[in-house]
PDB file of C-alpha atoms in Angstrom:
ATOM      1  CA  MET A 545      35.039 -25.949  -7.300  1.00  0.00           C
ATOM      2  CA  SER A 546      35.402 -24.621  -3.674  1.00  0.00           C
ATOM      3  CA  THR A 547      38.745 -24.352  -2.031  1.00  0.00           C
ATOM      4  CA  SER A 548      39.366 -27.060   0.644  1.00  0.00           C
ATOM      5  CA  LEU A 549      39.942 -26.076   4.198  1.00  0.00           C
ATOM      6  CA  LEU A 550      43.612 -27.150   4.036  1.00  0.00           C
ATOM      7  CA  GLU A 551      44.223 -25.020   0.924  1.00  0.00           C
ATOM      8  CA  GLN A 552      42.713 -22.113   2.866  1.00  0.00           C
ATOM      9  CA  VAL A 553      45.011 -22.882   5.807  1.00  0.00           C
ATOM     10  CA  ALA A 554      47.987 -22.840   3.380  1.00  0.00           C
ATOM     11  CA  GLN A 555      46.946 -19.388   2.338  1.00  0.00           C
ATOM     12  CA  GLY A 556      46.984 -18.248   6.014  1.00  0.00           C
ATOM     13  CA  ASP A 557      43.294 -18.047   6.589  1.00  0.00           C
ATOM     14  CA  GLN A 558      42.725 -18.103  10.390  1.00  0.00           C
ATOM     15  CA  THR A 559      38.939 -18.881   9.962  1.00  0.00           C
ATOM     16  CA  ALA A 560      40.069 -22.127   8.075  1.00  0.00           C
ATOM     17  CA  VAL A 561      42.311 -22.974  11.037  1.00  0.00           C
ATOM     18  CA  ALA A 562      39.348 -22.895  13.355  1.00  0.00           C
ATOM     19  CA  LYS A 563      37.258 -24.937  10.929  1.00  0.00           C
ATOM     20  CA  VAL A 564      40.016 -27.557  10.677  1.00  0.00           C
ATOM     21  CA  LEU A 565      40.159 -27.822  14.434  1.00  0.00           C
ATOM     22  CA  ASP A 566      36.400 -28.189  14.508  1.00  0.00           C
ATOM     23  CA  GLN A 567      36.455 -30.772  11.822  1.00  0.00           C
ATOM     24  CA  TYR A 568      39.454 -32.886  12.811  1.00  0.00           C
ATOM     25  CA  GLY A 569      40.518 -31.892  16.328  1.00  0.00           C
ATOM     26  CA  ASP A 570      38.380 -34.363  18.156  1.00  0.00           C
ATOM     27  CA  LEU A 571      39.295 -37.174  15.631  1.00  0.00           C
ATOM     28  CA  VAL A 572      43.044 -36.707  15.966  1.00  0.00           C
ATOM     29  CA  TRP A 573      42.718 -36.358  19.764  1.00  0.00           C
ATOM     30  CA  SER A 574      40.687 -39.651  19.841  1.00  0.00           C
ATOM     31  CA  LEU A 575      43.159 -41.498  17.545  1.00  0.00           C
ATOM     32  CA  ALA A 576      46.073 -40.289  19.818  1.00  0.00           C
ATOM     33  CA  ARG A 577      44.384 -41.315  22.929  1.00  0.00           C
ATOM     34  CA  ARG A 578      43.628 -44.730  21.589  1.00  0.00           C
ATOM     35  CA  PHE A 579      47.254 -45.160  20.484  1.00  0.00           C
ATOM     36  CA  LEU A 580      49.067 -43.597  23.415  1.00  0.00           C
ATOM     37  CA  GLY A 581      46.527 -43.570  26.263  1.00  0.00           C
ATOM     38  CA  ASN A 582      45.320 -40.713  28.307  1.00  0.00           C
ATOM     39  CA  SER A 583      48.859 -39.190  28.904  1.00  0.00           C
ATOM     40  CA  PRO A 584      50.767 -36.035  28.392  1.00  0.00           C
ATOM     41  CA  GLU A 585      52.382 -37.995  25.510  1.00  0.00           C
ATOM     42  CA  ALA A 586      49.011 -37.974  23.655  1.00  0.00           C
ATOM     43  CA  GLU A 587      48.836 -34.187  23.981  1.00  0.00           C
ATOM     44  CA  ASP A 588      52.391 -33.675  22.693  1.00  0.00           C
ATOM     45  CA  ALA A 589      51.589 -36.006  19.806  1.00  0.00           C
ATOM     46  CA  VAL A 590      48.530 -34.060  18.923  1.00  0.00           C
ATOM     47  CA  GLN A 591      50.563 -30.840  18.869  1.00  0.00           C
ATOM     48  CA  ASP A 592      53.197 -32.468  16.581  1.00  0.00           C
ATOM     49  CA  ILE A 593      50.422 -33.693  14.321  1.00  0.00           C
ATOM     50  CA  PHE A 594      48.763 -30.319  13.880  1.00  0.00           C
ATOM     51  CA  ILE A 595      52.072 -28.533  13.300  1.00  0.00           C
ATOM     52  CA  ALA A 596      52.715 -31.065  10.536  1.00  0.00           C
ATOM     53  CA  ILE A 597      49.192 -30.644   9.135  1.00  0.00           C
ATOM     54  CA  TRP A 598      49.804 -26.749   9.006  1.00  0.00           C
ATOM     55  CA  SER A 599      53.087 -27.138   7.307  1.00  0.00           C
ATOM     56  CA  SER A 600      51.888 -29.825   4.934  1.00  0.00           C
ATOM     57  CA  ALA A 601      48.568 -28.193   4.030  1.00  0.00           C
ATOM     58  CA  GLU A 602      49.907 -26.684   0.737  1.00  0.00           C
ATOM     59  CA  ARG A 603      50.859 -30.240  -0.380  1.00  0.00           C
ATOM     60  CA  PHE A 604      47.236 -31.417  -0.033  1.00  0.00           C
ATOM     61  CA  LYS A 605      45.830 -32.429  -3.452  1.00  0.00           C
ATOM     62  CA  PRO A 606      42.105 -33.052  -3.357  1.00  0.00           C
ATOM     63  CA  GLU A 607      42.260 -35.102  -6.590  1.00  0.00           C
ATOM     64  CA  LEU A 608      44.590 -37.628  -4.907  1.00  0.00           C
ATOM     65  CA  ALA A 609      43.029 -38.114  -1.503  1.00  0.00           C
ATOM     66  CA  SER A 610      40.148 -36.807   0.652  1.00  0.00           C
ATOM     67  CA  GLU A 611      41.075 -34.318   3.324  1.00  0.00           C
ATOM     68  CA  VAL A 612      40.230 -36.588   6.237  1.00  0.00           C
ATOM     69  CA  THR A 613      42.486 -39.270   4.722  1.00  0.00           C
ATOM     70  CA  PHE A 614      45.351 -36.746   4.320  1.00  0.00           C
ATOM     71  CA  VAL A 615      44.889 -35.718   7.972  1.00  0.00           C
ATOM     72  CA  ALA A 616      44.664 -39.329   9.286  1.00  0.00           C
ATOM     73  CA  THR A 617      47.803 -40.315   7.218  1.00  0.00           C
ATOM     74  CA  ILE A 618      49.864 -37.530   8.820  1.00  0.00           C
ATOM     75  CA  ALA A 619      48.470 -38.438  12.327  1.00  0.00           C
ATOM     76  CA  ARG A 620      49.227 -42.047  11.739  1.00  0.00           C
ATOM     77  CA  ARG A 621      52.873 -41.521  10.824  1.00  0.00           C
ATOM     78  CA  ARG A 622      53.484 -39.284  13.858  1.00  0.00           C
ATOM     79  CA  LEU A 623      51.792 -41.677  16.246  1.00  0.00           C
ATOM     80  CA  ILE A 624      53.743 -44.657  14.928  1.00  0.00           C
ATOM     81  CA  ASP A 625      57.076 -42.700  15.159  1.00  0.00           C
ATOM     82  CA  ARG A 626      56.267 -41.704  18.728  1.00  0.00           C
ATOM     83  CA  LEU A 627      55.290 -45.227  19.797  1.00  0.00           C
ATOM     84  CA  ARG A 628      58.467 -46.692  18.237  1.00  0.00           C
ATOM     85  CA  LYS A 629      60.726 -43.968  19.649  1.00  0.00           C
ATOM     86  CA  ASN A 630      59.506 -44.398  23.135  1.00  0.00           C
ATOM     87  CA  SER A 631      59.211 -48.259  22.932  1.00  0.00           C
ATOM     88  CA  ARG A 632      55.902 -47.887  24.739  1.00  0.00           C
ATOM     89  CA  THR A 633      53.088 -50.294  24.793  1.00  0.00           C
ATOM     90  CA  PRO A 634      49.862 -48.465  24.106  1.00  0.00           C
ATOM     91  CA  ASP A 635      47.866 -47.962  27.302  1.00  0.00           C
ATOM     92  CA  SER A 636      44.429 -49.244  27.626  1.00  0.00           C
ATOM     93  CA  VAL A 637      42.149 -46.338  27.310  1.00  0.00           C
ATOM     94  CA  GLU A 638      40.200 -45.427  30.457  1.00  0.00           C
ATOM     95  CA  TYR A 639      37.948 -42.521  29.973  1.00  0.00           C
ATOM     96  CA  ASP A 640      38.209 -39.970  32.683  1.00  0.00           C
ATOM     97  CA  GLU A 641      35.014 -38.105  32.580  1.00  0.00           C
ATOM     98  CA  GLY A 642      36.541 -35.138  34.378  1.00  0.00           C
ATOM     99  CA  ALA A 643      39.217 -34.691  31.755  1.00  0.00           C
ATOM    100  CA  ALA A 644      37.199 -35.209  28.555  1.00  0.00           C
ATOM    101  CA  THR A 645      33.614 -35.331  27.477  1.00  0.00           C
ATOM    102  CA  GLN A 646      32.502 -38.081  25.122  1.00  0.00           C
ATOM    103  CA  ASN A 647      31.325 -36.409  22.087  1.00  0.00           C
ATOM    104  CA  PRO A 648      30.875 -39.029  19.286  1.00  0.00           C
ATOM    105  CA  ASP A 649      29.452 -36.656  16.548  1.00  0.00           C
ATOM    106  CA  PRO A 650      32.678 -35.327  14.972  1.00  0.00           C
ATOM    107  CA  VAL A 651      34.201 -38.938  14.699  1.00  0.00           C
ATOM    108  CA  ASN A 652      31.055 -40.642  13.554  1.00  0.00           C
ATOM    109  CA  ARG A 653      30.607 -38.060  10.773  1.00  0.00           C
ATOM    110  CA  ILE A 654      33.769 -39.466   9.126  1.00  0.00           C
ATOM    111  CA  THR A 655      31.718 -42.366   7.850  1.00  0.00           C
ATOM    112  CA  GLU A 656      30.088 -39.792   5.453  1.00  0.00           C
ATOM    113  CA  ASN A 657      33.345 -40.037   3.553  1.00  0.00           C
ATOM    114  CA  VAL A 658      32.715 -42.690   0.892  1.00  0.00           C
ATOM    115  CA  GLU A 659      36.177 -44.406   1.217  1.00  0.00           C
ATOM    116  CA  VAL A 660      35.779 -44.642   5.037  1.00  0.00           C
ATOM    117  CA  HIS A 661      32.250 -45.968   4.548  1.00  0.00           C
ATOM    118  CA  ASN A 662      33.534 -48.593   2.168  1.00  0.00           C
ATOM    119  CA  VAL A 663      36.347 -49.650   4.515  1.00  0.00           C
ATOM    120  CA  VAL A 664      33.830 -50.053   7.459  1.00  0.00           C
ATOM    121  CA  ARG A 665      31.690 -52.284   5.105  1.00  0.00           C
ATOM    122  CA  VAL A 666      34.748 -54.453   4.105  1.00  0.00           C
ATOM    123  CA  LEU A 667      35.923 -54.705   7.844  1.00  0.00           C
ATOM    124  CA  ASN A 668      32.406 -55.802   8.854  1.00  0.00           C
ATOM    125  CA  ASP A 669      32.455 -58.505   6.347  1.00  0.00           C
ATOM    126  CA  MET A 670      35.828 -59.907   7.617  1.00  0.00           C
ATOM    127  CA  PRO A 671      36.005 -62.799  10.147  1.00  0.00           C
ATOM    128  CA  GLU A 672      35.973 -61.426  13.717  1.00  0.00           C
ATOM    129  CA  GLN A 673      39.463 -62.581  14.554  1.00  0.00           C
ATOM    130  CA  HIS A 674      41.035 -61.109  11.454  1.00  0.00           C
ATOM    131  CA  ARG A 675      39.224 -57.800  12.066  1.00  0.00           C
ATOM    132  CA  GLN A 676      40.536 -57.888  15.707  1.00  0.00           C
ATOM    133  CA  ILE A 677      44.139 -58.308  14.655  1.00  0.00           C
ATOM    134  CA  LEU A 678      43.814 -55.288  12.307  1.00  0.00           C
ATOM    135  CA  SER A 679      42.163 -53.324  15.119  1.00  0.00           C
ATOM    136  CA  LEU A 680      44.941 -54.166  17.645  1.00  0.00           C
ATOM    137  CA  SER A 681      47.694 -53.339  15.201  1.00  0.00           C
ATOM    138  CA  ILE A 682      46.411 -50.407  13.115  1.00  0.00           C
ATOM    139  CA  TYR A 683      43.957 -48.814  15.641  1.00  0.00           C
ATOM    140  CA  GLU A 684      45.514 -49.527  19.058  1.00  0.00           C
ATOM    141  CA  GLY A 685      49.191 -49.670  18.070  1.00  0.00           C
ATOM    142  CA  TYR A 686      50.201 -52.962  19.420  1.00  0.00           C
ATOM    143  CA  SER A 687      53.304 -54.765  17.902  1.00  0.00           C
ATOM    144  CA  HIS A 688      53.370 -58.173  16.155  1.00  0.00           C
ATOM    145  CA  SER A 689      54.748 -59.865  19.232  1.00  0.00           C
ATOM    146  CA  GLU A 690      52.308 -58.129  21.596  1.00  0.00           C
ATOM    147  CA  ILE A 691      49.378 -59.326  19.504  1.00  0.00           C
ATOM    148  CA  ALA A 692      50.771 -62.843  19.235  1.00  0.00           C
ATOM    149  CA  GLU A 693      50.935 -62.927  22.957  1.00  0.00           C
ATOM    150  CA  GLN A 694      47.579 -61.355  23.559  1.00  0.00           C
ATOM    151  CA  MET A 695      45.688 -63.683  21.145  1.00  0.00           C
ATOM    152  CA  ASN A 696      47.798 -66.755  21.910  1.00  0.00           C
ATOM    153  CA  MET A 697      48.825 -67.105  18.353  1.00  0.00           C
ATOM    154  CA  PRO A 698      52.165 -67.794  16.556  1.00  0.00           C
ATOM    155  CA  LEU A 699      53.900 -64.658  15.428  1.00  0.00           C
ATOM    156  CA  GLY A 700      53.955 -65.774  11.774  1.00  0.00           C
ATOM    157  CA  THR A 701      50.131 -66.083  11.738  1.00  0.00           C
ATOM    158  CA  VAL A 702      49.744 -62.547  13.024  1.00  0.00           C
ATOM    159  CA  LYS A 703      52.071 -61.213  10.314  1.00  0.00           C
ATOM    160  CA  THR A 704      50.207 -63.211   7.701  1.00  0.00           C
ATOM    161  CA  ARG A 705      46.755 -62.069   8.760  1.00  0.00           C
ATOM    162  CA  VAL A 706      47.778 -58.343   8.947  1.00  0.00           C
ATOM    163  CA  ARG A 707      49.227 -58.706   5.471  1.00  0.00           C
ATOM    164  CA  ARG A 708      46.304 -60.630   3.985  1.00  0.00           C
ATOM    165  CA  GLY A 709      43.799 -58.352   5.743  1.00  0.00           C
ATOM    166  CA  LEU A 710      45.355 -55.182   4.320  1.00  0.00           C
ATOM    167  CA  LEU A 711      45.700 -56.565   0.771  1.00  0.00           C
ATOM    168  CA  HIS A 712      42.148 -57.594   0.882  1.00  0.00           C
ATOM    169  CA  ILE A 713      40.970 -54.203   1.932  1.00  0.00           C
ATOM    170  CA  ARG A 714      43.096 -52.542  -0.775  1.00  0.00           C
ATOM    171  CA  GLU A 715      41.730 -54.890  -3.434  1.00  0.00           C
ATOM    172  CA  GLN A 716      38.053 -54.184  -2.307  1.00  0.00           C
ATOM    173  CA  LEU A 717      38.651 -50.455  -2.234  1.00  0.00           C
ATOM    174  CA  GLU A 718      40.004 -50.596  -5.832  1.00  0.00           C
ATOM    175  CA  ILE A 719      36.930 -52.564  -6.910  1.00  0.00           C
ATOM    176  CA  ASP A 720      34.695 -49.952  -5.247  1.00  0.00           C
ATOM    177  CA  GLN A 721      36.600 -47.151  -6.902  1.00  0.00           C
ATOM    178  CA  GLU A 722      36.279 -48.777 -10.352  1.00  0.00           C
ATOM    179  CA  GLN A 723      32.525 -49.307  -9.686  1.00  0.00           C
ATOM    180  CA  ASP A 724      32.123 -45.721  -8.643  1.00  0.00           C
ATOM    181  CA  GLY A 725      33.896 -44.541 -11.809  1.00  0.00           C
ATOM    182  CA  GLU A 726      31.614 -46.605 -14.044  1.00  0.00           C
ATOM    183  CA  ASN A 727      28.485 -45.313 -12.129  1.00  0.00           C
ATOM    184  CA  ALA A 728      29.627 -41.625 -12.339  1.00  0.00           C
TER     185      ALA A 728
ATOM    186  CA  MET B 992      55.414 -56.567  -6.389  1.00  0.00           C
ATOM    187  CA  ASN B 993      58.558 -58.114  -4.854  1.00  0.00           C
ATOM    188  CA  LEU B 994      57.194 -60.083  -1.893  1.00  0.00           C
ATOM    189  CA  ARG B 995      59.803 -58.775   0.695  1.00  0.00           C
ATOM    190  CA  LEU B 996      59.232 -55.181  -0.473  1.00  0.00           C
ATOM    191  CA  GLU B 997      55.508 -55.656  -0.035  1.00  0.00           C
ATOM    192  CA  GLU B 998      56.108 -57.022   3.498  1.00  0.00           C
ATOM    193  CA  LEU B 999      58.315 -54.159   4.381  1.00  0.00           C
ATOM    194  CA  LEU B1000      55.798 -51.568   3.026  1.00  0.00           C
ATOM    195  CA  ILE B1001      52.958 -53.118   4.991  1.00  0.00           C
ATOM    196  CA  ASP B1002      55.155 -53.312   8.206  1.00  0.00           C
ATOM    197  CA  GLN B1003      56.080 -49.699   7.705  1.00  0.00           C
ATOM    198  CA  ALA B1004      52.423 -48.576   7.437  1.00  0.00           C
ATOM    199  CA  VAL B1005      51.171 -50.753  10.300  1.00  0.00           C
ATOM    200  CA  PHE B1006      53.946 -50.969  12.797  1.00  0.00           C
ATOM    201  CA  GLY B1007      56.788 -48.663  11.631  1.00  0.00           C
ATOM    202  CA  LEU B1008      60.269 -50.060  10.795  1.00  0.00           C
ATOM    203  CA  ASP B1009      63.501 -50.411  12.819  1.00  0.00           C
ATOM    204  CA  ALA B1010      66.801 -49.025  11.470  1.00  0.00           C
ATOM    205  CA  GLY B1011      67.819 -52.260   9.819  1.00  0.00           C
ATOM    206  CA  GLU B1012      64.398 -52.642   8.133  1.00  0.00           C
ATOM    207  CA  GLU B1013      64.483 -49.050   6.953  1.00  0.00           C
ATOM    208  CA  ALA B1014      67.825 -49.667   5.325  1.00  0.00           C
ATOM    209  CA  GLU B1015      66.600 -52.780   3.681  1.00  0.00           C
ATOM    210  CA  LEU B1016      63.522 -50.916   2.399  1.00  0.00           C
ATOM    211  CA  ALA B1017      65.706 -48.120   1.032  1.00  0.00           C
ATOM    212  CA  GLN B1018      67.726 -50.685  -0.844  1.00  0.00           C
ATOM    213  CA  LEU B1019      64.793 -52.398  -2.339  1.00  0.00           C
ATOM    214  CA  LEU B1020      63.166 -49.093  -3.305  1.00  0.00           C
ATOM    215  CA  GLN B1021      66.247 -48.351  -5.425  1.00  0.00           C
ATOM    216  CA  GLU B1022      65.369 -51.372  -7.477  1.00  0.00           C
ATOM    217  CA  HIS B1023      61.574 -50.595  -7.433  1.00  0.00           C
ATOM    218  CA  PRO B1024      61.182 -46.761  -7.383  1.00  0.00           C
ATOM    219  CA  GLU B1025      57.599 -47.242  -8.440  1.00  0.00           C
ATOM    220  CA  ALA B1026      56.776 -48.232  -4.810  1.00  0.00           C
ATOM    221  CA  ALA B1027      58.408 -45.184  -3.279  1.00  0.00           C
ATOM    222  CA  GLU B1028      54.957 -43.743  -2.338  1.00  0.00           C
ATOM    223  CA  ASN B1029      53.864 -46.440  -0.004  1.00  0.00           C
ATOM    224  CA  PRO B1030      50.292 -47.290  -0.995  1.00  0.00           C
ATOM    225  CA  PHE B1031      49.556 -49.020   2.368  1.00  0.00           C
ATOM    226  CA  LEU B1032      49.966 -45.693   4.224  1.00  0.00           C
ATOM    227  CA  GLU B1033      46.685 -44.473   2.892  1.00  0.00           C
ATOM    228  CA  THR B1034      44.987 -47.970   3.361  1.00  0.00           C
ATOM    229  CA  THR B1035      46.057 -48.092   6.964  1.00  0.00           C
ATOM    230  CA  ALA B1036      44.840 -44.496   7.579  1.00  0.00           C
ATOM    231  CA  LEU B1037      41.467 -45.436   6.072  1.00  0.00           C
ATOM    232  CA  VAL B1038      41.239 -48.528   8.259  1.00  0.00           C
ATOM    233  CA  GLN B1039      42.164 -46.517  11.360  1.00  0.00           C
ATOM    234  CA  LEU B1040      39.400 -44.030  10.537  1.00  0.00           C
ATOM    235  CA  GLY B1041      36.884 -46.890   9.846  1.00  0.00           C
ATOM    236  CA  LEU B1042      37.732 -48.552  13.196  1.00  0.00           C
ATOM    237  CA  ALA B1043      37.491 -45.213  15.056  1.00  0.00           C
ATOM    238  CA  ALA B1044      34.087 -44.477  13.400  1.00  0.00           C
ATOM    239  CA  THR B1045      32.668 -47.730  14.699  1.00  0.00           C
ATOM    240  CA  ASP B1046      34.245 -47.777  18.109  1.00  0.00           C
ATOM    241  CA  PRO B1047      31.441 -46.821  20.659  1.00  0.00           C
ATOM    242  CA  GLN B1048      34.106 -45.594  23.107  1.00  0.00           C
ATOM    243  CA  GLY B1049      36.475 -44.222  20.513  1.00  0.00           C
ATOM    244  CA  ALA B1050      35.299 -40.582  20.303  1.00  0.00           C
ATOM    245  CA  VAL B1051      36.587 -38.064  22.856  1.00  0.00           C
ATOM    246  CA  ALA B1052      36.215 -34.394  22.665  1.00  0.00           C
ATOM    247  CA  MET B1053      39.632 -32.480  22.671  1.00  0.00           C
ATOM    248  CA  PRO B1054      40.273 -30.501  25.872  1.00  0.00           C
ATOM    249  CA  ALA B1055      39.627 -26.779  25.235  1.00  0.00           C
ATOM    250  CA  ASP B1056      43.136 -25.692  26.381  1.00  0.00           C
ATOM    251  CA  LEU B1057      44.745 -28.034  23.924  1.00  0.00           C
ATOM    252  CA  ARG B1058      42.565 -26.604  21.143  1.00  0.00           C
ATOM    253  CA  ARG B1059      43.786 -23.136  21.962  1.00  0.00           C
ATOM    254  CA  LYS B1060      47.437 -24.253  21.890  1.00  0.00           C
ATOM    255  CA  LEU B1061      46.874 -25.855  18.472  1.00  0.00           C
ATOM    256  CA  ALA B1062      45.240 -22.669  17.131  1.00  0.00           C
ATOM    257  CA  ALA B1063      48.303 -20.762  18.323  1.00  0.00           C
ATOM    258  CA  THR B1064      50.598 -23.007  16.369  1.00  0.00           C
ATOM    259  CA  ALA B1065      48.858 -22.287  13.084  1.00  0.00           C
ATOM    260  CA  PRO B1066      50.254 -20.057  10.388  1.00  0.00           C
ATOM    261  CA  HIS B1067      49.098 -16.465  10.624  1.00  0.00           C
ATOM    262  CA  ASP B1068      46.713 -14.689   8.288  1.00  0.00           C
ATOM    263  CA  ASN B1069      48.894 -12.936   5.889  1.00  0.00           C
ATOM    264  CA  SER B1070      46.098 -11.077   4.265  1.00  0.00           C
ATOM    265  CA  ASN B1071      45.347  -9.144   7.481  1.00  0.00           C
ATOM    266  CA  SER B1072      48.834  -8.206   8.242  1.00  0.00           C
ATOM    267  CA  ASN B1073      49.749  -4.534   8.172  1.00  0.00           C
ATOM    268  CA  PRO B1074      53.094  -4.038   6.332  1.00  0.00           C
ATOM    269  CA  SER B1075      53.497  -0.567   7.825  1.00  0.00           C
ATOM    270  CA  GLY B1076      52.561  -1.445  11.369  1.00  0.00           C
TER     271      GLY B1076
END
């Protein structure tokens, strides 16, 4: 079995560092920009995230999660902490063509990961409004109350839909995992 | 799973918690240590990835100078170090 990129990073392999940046750099940058807007804050956040990735690389266990999920989980925790600490509302993302070039390949490639592919399928099967609430909260970093206001919906409804949506996705992923296990 | 515990774990994974909620969660986890590894953290990370992958405007190339800074923060290659040098 080949050694994962993160295991190689943990061993101090500089070529693996470059490969991790090739593989996940644009992804983490895109997630940070979506959460924090095109601001110096997003750049600081990405630096925090990669410092955490380097220092956590030796804890990566390929049998427990895929590498992209491990990286995204670290990124997510740092982005939420930053958003809460600064009490900021995520900015709407306006792409400045002078500052960054759109380059969808590295991000689109993540659907090659079977779990991400399955999540996309479950999300696509959900009612549009439920999907939108998950997108505003999980992908764009809006709070319960901001979503309630934006969607003109009681706060309790937002909370319930986020909770039900996530439970539904977890349940579907577990079913997929069982089926994959049976087919293996 | 205890309903309030589940609610707090989901809120932690989706929105983050304030200090009061963190304390409440810590208290509940003493009674339910099996939930200490929040399973919703991985689920929300996957959802975030799925939404990023399907967002037509979501993918942006990282600026080259940021990439250079990130490479500089990485651990150094121990195998090439010269102990005498």
